Amino acid sequence: MTVILSHHHHRLFSTATRLNSATRDSRRRGSGANSIRCADVSTATNENPRVRVSNRSDSLDICRVLNGMWQTSGGWGRIDRDDAVEAMLRYADAGLSTFDMADHYGPAEDLYGIFINRVRCERPPELLEQIRGLTKWVPPPVKMTASYVKDSINVSRKRMDVESLDMLQFHWWDYSNPGYLDALKHLTDLKEEGKIKTVALTNFDTERLQIILENEIPVVSNQVQHSLVDMRPQQRMAELCQHTGVKLITYGTVMGGLLSEKFLDTNIAIPFAGPSINTPSLQKYKRMVDAWGGWNLFQGLLRTLKQVASKHGVSIATVAVKYILDQPAVAGSMIGVRLGLSEHIQDANAIFSLALDEDDVGSIREATAKGKDLLKVIGDCGDEYRRA
């Protein structure tokens, strides 16, 4: 597929590049605002717990705190189907009505299909209108024909039991293979046919996002890892997003639970002395802590977050998510859900009424600045998946 670079998009590229280079090493911070829970739609301000992601005529409103379903794929404990669906209903009833999954997250898409049918049958239409199911497609880097893409997307549509996917977030493993542009073109065609409402990305870097936009693919968002330890998205990606209107959806924002009271004042170097790093997400984000500066430095960050959390009467995780939600270009942040095993509905909804003041932001910024710049250690967003 030939890269199309119109005059308008050439200016987009040039301007964004200048902005990127001018701010590459800067880290922007936002301020919080009081809000309400997701099911209540208010005016379009920072206080709105729902946000609209859009590109041209494509748009979708989602809850700013998303229920992440990676935890259904195994490694976090056995998921009972009925218990999981009941838990999804409780989250939705509490206003946490956006669910994020993927084609490879075990039974996640099937669970959503059962759940959405329960909502259709057992809940008022007003709640059904608030429910969003975001999924991902992570294909092998084979030739992206129209039929291959269509068949793959039809699998998710069938599993989720929807005529049109609310959002399809696309991942690509190998940038040296330009087939990702073909895949995105076919996804855009499926959107025009009504099989997808919005096309989005996951784990793409800034350079490739620019190329995709220059090829006039109307992506609305890019889902990337973003936490108080991993501030990489604010160094290059957010600048381009602010310039183009593409939004960020963040995952790893509570680092699998590391950003919590459970790990405060613990020494995991001594066997059985502290909580176990015993799930795929904890293991993944412990490696990020190691790259950032190590466990002792991380304890300093947790102590700072605990002071802020105690001041506001909330949890460390609530502060951690709110801080990222306040960052430029961030539309929503993921909190993983262990459906039927544990719940954090109260902590999640507390995010919408938390306002971090200048002292809070300053102390958190000071604590995070003590760590290494992961952009220099790992590379841009998603590069951790593509290193040799």
Coordinates of C-alpha atoms in Angstrom, one line a residue:
M1 CA 0.0 0.0 0.0
T2 CA 1.5 3.3 -1.0
V3 CA 1.8 6.0 1.6
I4 CA -0.4 8.9 0.7
L5 CA 0.8 12.3 1.9
S6 CA -1.5 15.1 1.0
H7 CA -0.5 18.8 1.4
H8 CA -2.6 19.0 4.6
H9 CA -1.1 15.9 6.1
H10 CA 2.4 16.9 5.1
R11 CA 1.8 20.1 7.2
L12 CA 0.4 17.8 10.0
F13 CA 3.6 15.7 9.9
S14 CA 5.9 18.7 9.8
T15 CA 4.2 20.6 12.6
A16 CA 3.8 17.6 14.8
T17 CA 7.5 16.7 14.3
R18 CA 8.5 20.2 15.3
L19 CA 6.3 20.0 18.4
N20 CA 7.7 16.6 19.2
S21 CA 11.3 17.6 19.1
A22 CA 10.6 20.8 21.1
T23 CA 8.9 18.9 23.9
R24 CA 10.4 15.4 23.7
D25 CA 11.9 15.5 27.2
S26 CA 9.1 17.5 28.8
R27 CA 6.4 16.0 31.1
R28 CA 3.1 17.7 31.3
R29 CA 0.8 17.5 34.2
G30 CA -2.9 18.3 34.5
S31 CA -5.2 19.1 37.3
G32 CA -8.2 17.2 38.6
A33 CA -11.8 18.1 38.8
N34 CA -14.8 16.8 40.7
S35 CA -17.0 14.5 38.7
I36 CA -19.7 12.0 38.9
R37 CA -20.1 8.4 38.0
C38 CA -20.1 7.1 34.5
A39 CA -23.8 6.4 33.9
D40 CA -24.6 10.0 34.4
V41 CA -23.9 12.0 31.2
S42 CA -23.2 15.7 31.9
T43 CA -21.9 18.5 29.8
A44 CA -18.6 18.2 27.9
T45 CA -16.2 19.4 30.6
N46 CA -13.3 17.9 32.5
E47 CA -15.9 16.9 35.1
N48 CA -17.7 14.6 32.6
P49 CA -17.1 10.9 33.5
R50 CA -17.8 9.9 30.0
V51 CA -15.6 11.1 27.1
R52 CA -16.1 11.1 23.4
V53 CA -13.3 9.8 21.1
S54 CA -13.6 10.8 17.5
N55 CA -12.1 11.3 14.1
R56 CA -14.0 13.0 11.4
S57 CA -17.6 11.6 11.5
D58 CA -16.7 8.6 13.6
S59 CA -17.2 8.9 17.4
L60 CA -17.9 6.9 20.4
D61 CA -18.5 7.9 24.0
I62 CA -17.0 5.7 26.7
C63 CA -16.5 5.7 30.4
R64 CA -13.3 7.3 31.5
V65 CA -12.6 4.3 33.8
L66 CA -12.6 1.1 31.7
N67 CA -13.0 -2.5 33.0
G68 CA -10.1 -4.4 31.6
M69 CA -10.7 -8.1 30.9
W70 CA -7.1 -9.4 30.4
Q71 CA -7.6 -11.1 33.7
T72 CA -10.1 -13.6 32.2
S73 CA -7.4 -15.2 30.1
G74 CA -5.9 -17.3 32.8
G75 CA -3.2 -16.8 35.4
W76 CA -5.2 -14.8 37.9
G77 CA -7.4 -17.7 39.2
R78 CA -10.2 -19.7 37.7
I79 CA -13.0 -17.7 36.2
D80 CA -16.5 -19.1 36.6
R81 CA -18.7 -18.0 33.7
D82 CA -21.9 -17.3 35.7
D83 CA -20.1 -15.5 38.5
A84 CA -18.1 -13.4 35.9
V85 CA -21.3 -12.3 34.1
E86 CA -23.0 -11.4 37.4
A87 CA -19.9 -9.3 38.3
M88 CA -20.0 -7.6 34.9
L89 CA -23.7 -6.7 35.6
R90 CA -22.7 -5.2 39.0
Y91 CA -20.0 -3.0 37.4
A92 CA -22.5 -1.8 34.8
D93 CA -25.2 -1.1 37.4
A94 CA -22.6 0.9 39.3
G95 CA -22.0 3.1 36.2
L96 CA -18.7 1.4 35.1
S97 CA -20.2 0.5 31.8
T98 CA -17.2 0.2 29.3
F99 CA -15.5 -3.2 29.0
D100 CA -12.2 -3.7 27.2
M101 CA -11.1 -7.1 25.8
A102 CA -9.3 -8.8 23.0
D103 CA -9.6 -11.7 20.6
H104 CA -6.9 -13.6 22.6
Y105 CA -8.1 -12.9 26.1
G106 CA -9.5 -16.4 26.7
P107 CA -13.3 -16.3 27.0
A108 CA -13.5 -12.5 27.3
E109 CA -15.5 -11.9 24.1
D110 CA -17.8 -14.8 24.9
L111 CA -18.5 -13.5 28.4
Y112 CA -19.3 -10.1 26.9
G113 CA -21.8 -11.7 24.6
I114 CA -23.6 -13.4 27.5
F115 CA -23.5 -10.2 29.5
I116 CA -24.9 -8.0 26.8
N117 CA -27.8 -10.4 26.3
R118 CA -28.5 -10.3 30.0
V119 CA -28.5 -6.5 29.8
R120 CA -30.9 -6.6 26.8
C121 CA -33.3 -8.8 28.7
E122 CA -33.0 -7.7 32.3
R123 CA -32.0 -4.0 32.3
P124 CA -33.7 -0.8 31.1
P125 CA -32.8 0.4 27.7
E126 CA -31.2 3.5 29.2
L127 CA -28.4 1.2 30.7
L128 CA -28.1 -0.7 27.5
E129 CA -27.4 2.5 25.7
Q130 CA -24.5 3.2 28.1
I131 CA -22.7 -0.2 27.6
R132 CA -19.6 -0.3 25.4
G133 CA -17.6 -3.3 24.4
L134 CA -14.1 -2.5 23.1
T135 CA -12.1 -5.3 21.6
K136 CA -8.7 -5.8 20.0
W137 CA -7.5 -7.7 17.0
V138 CA -3.9 -9.0 17.2
P139 CA -3.3 -10.9 14.0
P140 CA -0.1 -12.6 12.9
P141 CA 1.9 -10.6 10.3
V142 CA 0.5 -12.4 7.3
K143 CA -0.9 -10.9 4.1
M144 CA -3.8 -8.7 5.0
T145 CA -6.5 -9.4 2.4
A146 CA -10.0 -8.0 2.6
S147 CA -11.5 -11.5 3.2
Y148 CA -9.0 -12.4 5.9
V149 CA -9.7 -9.2 7.8
K150 CA -13.4 -9.5 7.4
D151 CA -13.5 -13.2 8.6
S152 CA -11.4 -12.3 11.6
I153 CA -13.7 -9.4 12.6
N154 CA -16.7 -11.6 12.1
V155 CA -15.4 -14.0 14.7
S156 CA -15.4 -11.2 17.3
R157 CA -18.8 -9.9 16.2
K158 CA -20.3 -13.4 16.7
R159 CA -18.6 -14.0 20.0
M160 CA -19.7 -10.7 21.4
D161 CA -23.1 -11.1 19.8
V162 CA -23.2 -7.6 18.3
E163 CA -24.0 -6.5 14.8
S164 CA -21.3 -3.8 15.0
L165 CA -18.3 -3.7 17.2
D166 CA -18.2 -0.5 19.3
M167 CA -14.4 -0.2 18.8
L168 CA -11.9 -2.4 17.1
Q169 CA -8.3 -1.7 18.4
F170 CA -5.7 -3.0 16.1
H171 CA -2.2 -4.3 17.0
W172 CA 0.7 -5.1 14.7
W173 CA 3.8 -7.0 15.6
D174 CA 6.3 -6.0 12.9
Y175 CA 6.7 -2.5 11.6
S176 CA 9.0 -3.7 8.8
N177 CA 6.0 -5.3 7.3
P178 CA 3.8 -2.5 6.0
G179 CA 0.7 -4.8 5.9
Y180 CA -0.7 -2.9 8.9
L181 CA -1.8 -0.2 6.5
D182 CA -3.6 -2.7 4.3
A183 CA -5.3 -4.1 7.4
L184 CA -6.4 -0.7 8.6
K185 CA -7.8 0.1 5.2
H186 CA -9.8 -3.0 5.2
L187 CA -11.0 -2.3 8.8
T188 CA -12.0 1.2 7.6
D189 CA -14.0 -0.4 4.8
L190 CA -15.7 -2.7 7.4
K191 CA -16.5 0.4 9.4
E192 CA -18.2 1.9 6.4
E193 CA -20.2 -1.3 6.0
G194 CA -21.5 -0.9 9.6
K195 CA -19.6 -3.9 11.1
I196 CA -17.3 -1.6 13.2
K197 CA -18.3 1.8 14.7
T198 CA -14.8 3.1 15.4
V199 CA -11.3 2.0 14.4
A200 CA -8.5 2.4 16.9
L201 CA -5.0 1.2 17.7
T202 CA -3.2 -0.4 20.5
N203 CA 0.6 -0.3 21.3
F204 CA 1.5 1.7 18.2
D205 CA 4.4 4.2 18.5
T206 CA 4.3 7.9 17.6
E207 CA 6.1 7.5 14.2
R208 CA 3.6 4.8 13.0
L209 CA 0.6 6.8 14.3
Q210 CA 1.7 9.7 12.2
I211 CA 2.0 7.5 9.1
I212 CA -1.4 6.0 9.7
L213 CA -3.0 9.4 10.0
E214 CA -1.2 10.6 6.9
N215 CA -2.8 7.7 5.1
E216 CA -6.2 9.1 6.2
I217 CA -7.1 6.2 8.4
P218 CA -9.6 7.7 10.9
V219 CA -8.3 6.1 14.1
V220 CA -9.9 7.6 17.2
S221 CA -7.5 6.3 19.9
N222 CA -4.3 4.4 20.7
Q223 CA -4.3 2.2 23.8
V224 CA -0.9 2.3 25.4
Q225 CA 0.8 1.5 28.7
H226 CA 0.8 4.5 31.0
S227 CA 1.3 4.8 34.7
L228 CA 3.2 6.9 37.3
V229 CA 6.2 4.7 36.5
D230 CA 5.7 4.7 32.8
M231 CA 5.2 8.3 31.6
R232 CA 6.5 7.6 28.1
P233 CA 3.2 8.6 26.4
Q234 CA 3.6 12.1 27.6
Q235 CA 6.9 12.7 25.9
R236 CA 6.1 12.1 22.2
M237 CA 2.7 10.5 21.8
A238 CA 0.6 13.0 23.7
E239 CA 1.9 15.9 21.6
L240 CA 0.9 14.3 18.4
C241 CA -2.5 13.3 19.9
Q242 CA -3.2 16.8 21.0
H243 CA -2.3 18.1 17.6
T244 CA -4.5 15.6 15.7
G245 CA -7.3 14.9 18.2
V246 CA -6.5 11.2 18.6
K247 CA -7.0 10.1 22.3
L248 CA -5.1 7.8 24.5
I249 CA -6.6 4.9 26.4
T250 CA -4.2 3.7 29.1
Y251 CA -3.5 0.3 30.6
G252 CA -1.1 -0.8 33.3
T253 CA -2.2 2.3 35.2
V254 CA -2.3 0.5 38.5
M255 CA 0.5 -1.8 37.4
G256 CA -1.4 -5.0 38.0
G257 CA -2.0 -3.9 41.6
L258 CA 1.5 -2.9 42.5
L259 CA 0.3 0.7 43.0
S260 CA -1.7 -0.2 46.1
E261 CA -1.5 -0.4 49.9
K262 CA -0.8 -4.2 49.6
F263 CA 2.7 -3.5 48.4
L264 CA 3.5 -0.5 50.6
D265 CA 6.4 -1.0 53.0
T266 CA 7.1 -4.5 51.7
N267 CA 10.4 -6.3 50.9
I268 CA 9.7 -8.8 48.1
A269 CA 13.4 -9.7 48.0
I270 CA 12.9 -11.9 51.1
P271 CA 10.9 -15.1 50.3
F272 CA 7.5 -15.2 52.0
A273 CA 8.2 -11.9 53.7
G274 CA 5.8 -9.9 51.6
P275 CA 3.0 -10.4 49.0
S276 CA 3.7 -12.7 46.1
I277 CA 4.3 -11.4 42.6
N278 CA 2.2 -14.3 41.3
T279 CA 0.1 -13.1 38.4
P280 CA 1.1 -12.3 34.8
S281 CA 0.3 -8.6 35.4
L282 CA 2.2 -8.3 38.6
Q283 CA 5.2 -10.0 37.0
K284 CA 5.0 -7.7 33.9
Y285 CA 4.9 -4.5 35.9
K286 CA 7.5 -5.6 38.4
R287 CA 9.8 -5.7 35.4
M288 CA 8.8 -2.1 34.7
V289 CA 9.6 -1.1 38.3
D290 CA 13.0 -2.7 37.9
A291 CA 13.7 -0.8 34.7
W292 CA 12.4 2.5 36.3
G293 CA 14.7 2.3 39.3
G294 CA 14.0 -0.7 41.5
W295 CA 11.9 -1.7 44.5
N296 CA 13.3 0.8 47.1
L297 CA 12.7 3.8 44.8
F298 CA 9.2 2.4 44.1
Q299 CA 8.5 2.3 47.9
G300 CA 9.2 6.0 48.0
L301 CA 6.6 6.6 45.3
L302 CA 4.1 4.4 47.2
R303 CA 4.7 6.4 50.4
T304 CA 4.0 9.7 48.6
L305 CA 0.8 8.3 47.0
K306 CA -0.3 7.0 50.5
Q307 CA 0.1 10.5 51.9
V308 CA -2.1 12.0 49.1
A309 CA -4.6 9.1 49.4
S310 CA -5.0 9.6 53.1
K311 CA -5.5 13.3 52.7
H312 CA -8.4 12.6 50.4
G313 CA -9.8 9.5 52.1
V314 CA -9.2 7.3 49.0
S315 CA -6.9 4.5 48.0
I316 CA -3.4 4.6 46.4
A317 CA -4.9 3.0 43.3
T318 CA -7.5 5.8 43.0
V319 CA -4.9 8.5 43.2
A320 CA -2.7 6.7 40.6
V321 CA -5.5 6.4 38.1
K322 CA -6.7 10.0 38.6
Y323 CA -3.3 11.4 38.0
I324 CA -3.0 9.6 34.7
L325 CA -6.6 10.6 33.7
D326 CA -5.5 14.2 34.2
Q327 CA -2.7 13.9 31.7
P328 CA -2.9 15.5 28.3
A329 CA -4.7 13.5 25.6
V330 CA -5.8 10.7 28.0
A331 CA -9.4 9.8 27.4
G332 CA -9.7 6.8 29.7
S333 CA -7.7 4.5 31.9
M334 CA -8.1 0.7 32.4
I335 CA -8.5 -1.1 35.7
G336 CA -8.3 -4.9 35.4
V337 CA -11.2 -6.8 36.7
R338 CA -11.0 -10.3 38.2
L339 CA -14.6 -11.1 37.6
G340 CA -16.2 -13.1 40.3
L341 CA -12.9 -13.2 42.3
S342 CA -12.5 -9.7 43.6
E343 CA -14.1 -6.3 43.0
H344 CA -13.0 -2.6 43.2
I345 CA -16.2 -0.8 42.2
Q346 CA -16.0 1.6 45.1
D347 CA -12.4 2.6 44.4
A348 CA -13.1 3.0 40.7
N349 CA -16.1 5.2 41.3
A350 CA -14.1 7.3 43.8
I351 CA -11.9 8.4 41.0
F352 CA -14.7 10.6 39.6
S353 CA -15.0 12.6 42.8
L354 CA -11.3 13.0 43.5
A355 CA -9.6 16.4 42.7
L356 CA -5.8 16.5 43.0
D357 CA -4.6 19.9 44.0
E358 CA -1.3 21.6 43.2
D359 CA 0.4 20.2 46.3
D360 CA -0.7 16.7 45.4
V361 CA 0.5 17.0 41.8
G362 CA 3.8 18.5 42.9
S363 CA 4.6 15.8 45.4
I364 CA 3.7 13.0 43.0
R365 CA 5.7 14.7 40.2
E366 CA 8.8 14.9 42.5
A367 CA 8.5 11.2 43.4
T368 CA 8.1 10.0 39.8
A369 CA 11.0 12.2 38.6
K370 CA 13.4 10.2 40.8
G371 CA 13.1 7.2 38.4
K372 CA 14.7 6.6 35.1
D373 CA 13.2 7.9 31.8
L374 CA 11.7 4.7 30.3
L375 CA 11.7 6.3 26.9
K376 CA 15.5 6.1 26.9
V377 CA 15.5 2.6 28.5
I378 CA 12.7 0.9 26.5
G379 CA 11.8 3.2 23.6
D380 CA 8.5 4.7 22.6
C381 CA 5.0 3.3 23.3
G382 CA 4.7 -0.3 22.4
D383 CA 8.4 -0.8 21.8
E384 CA 8.6 -3.3 24.7
Y385 CA 6.7 -5.7 22.4
R386 CA 9.0 -5.3 19.4
R387 CA 12.5 -5.5 20.8
A388 CA 14.6 -8.2 19.4

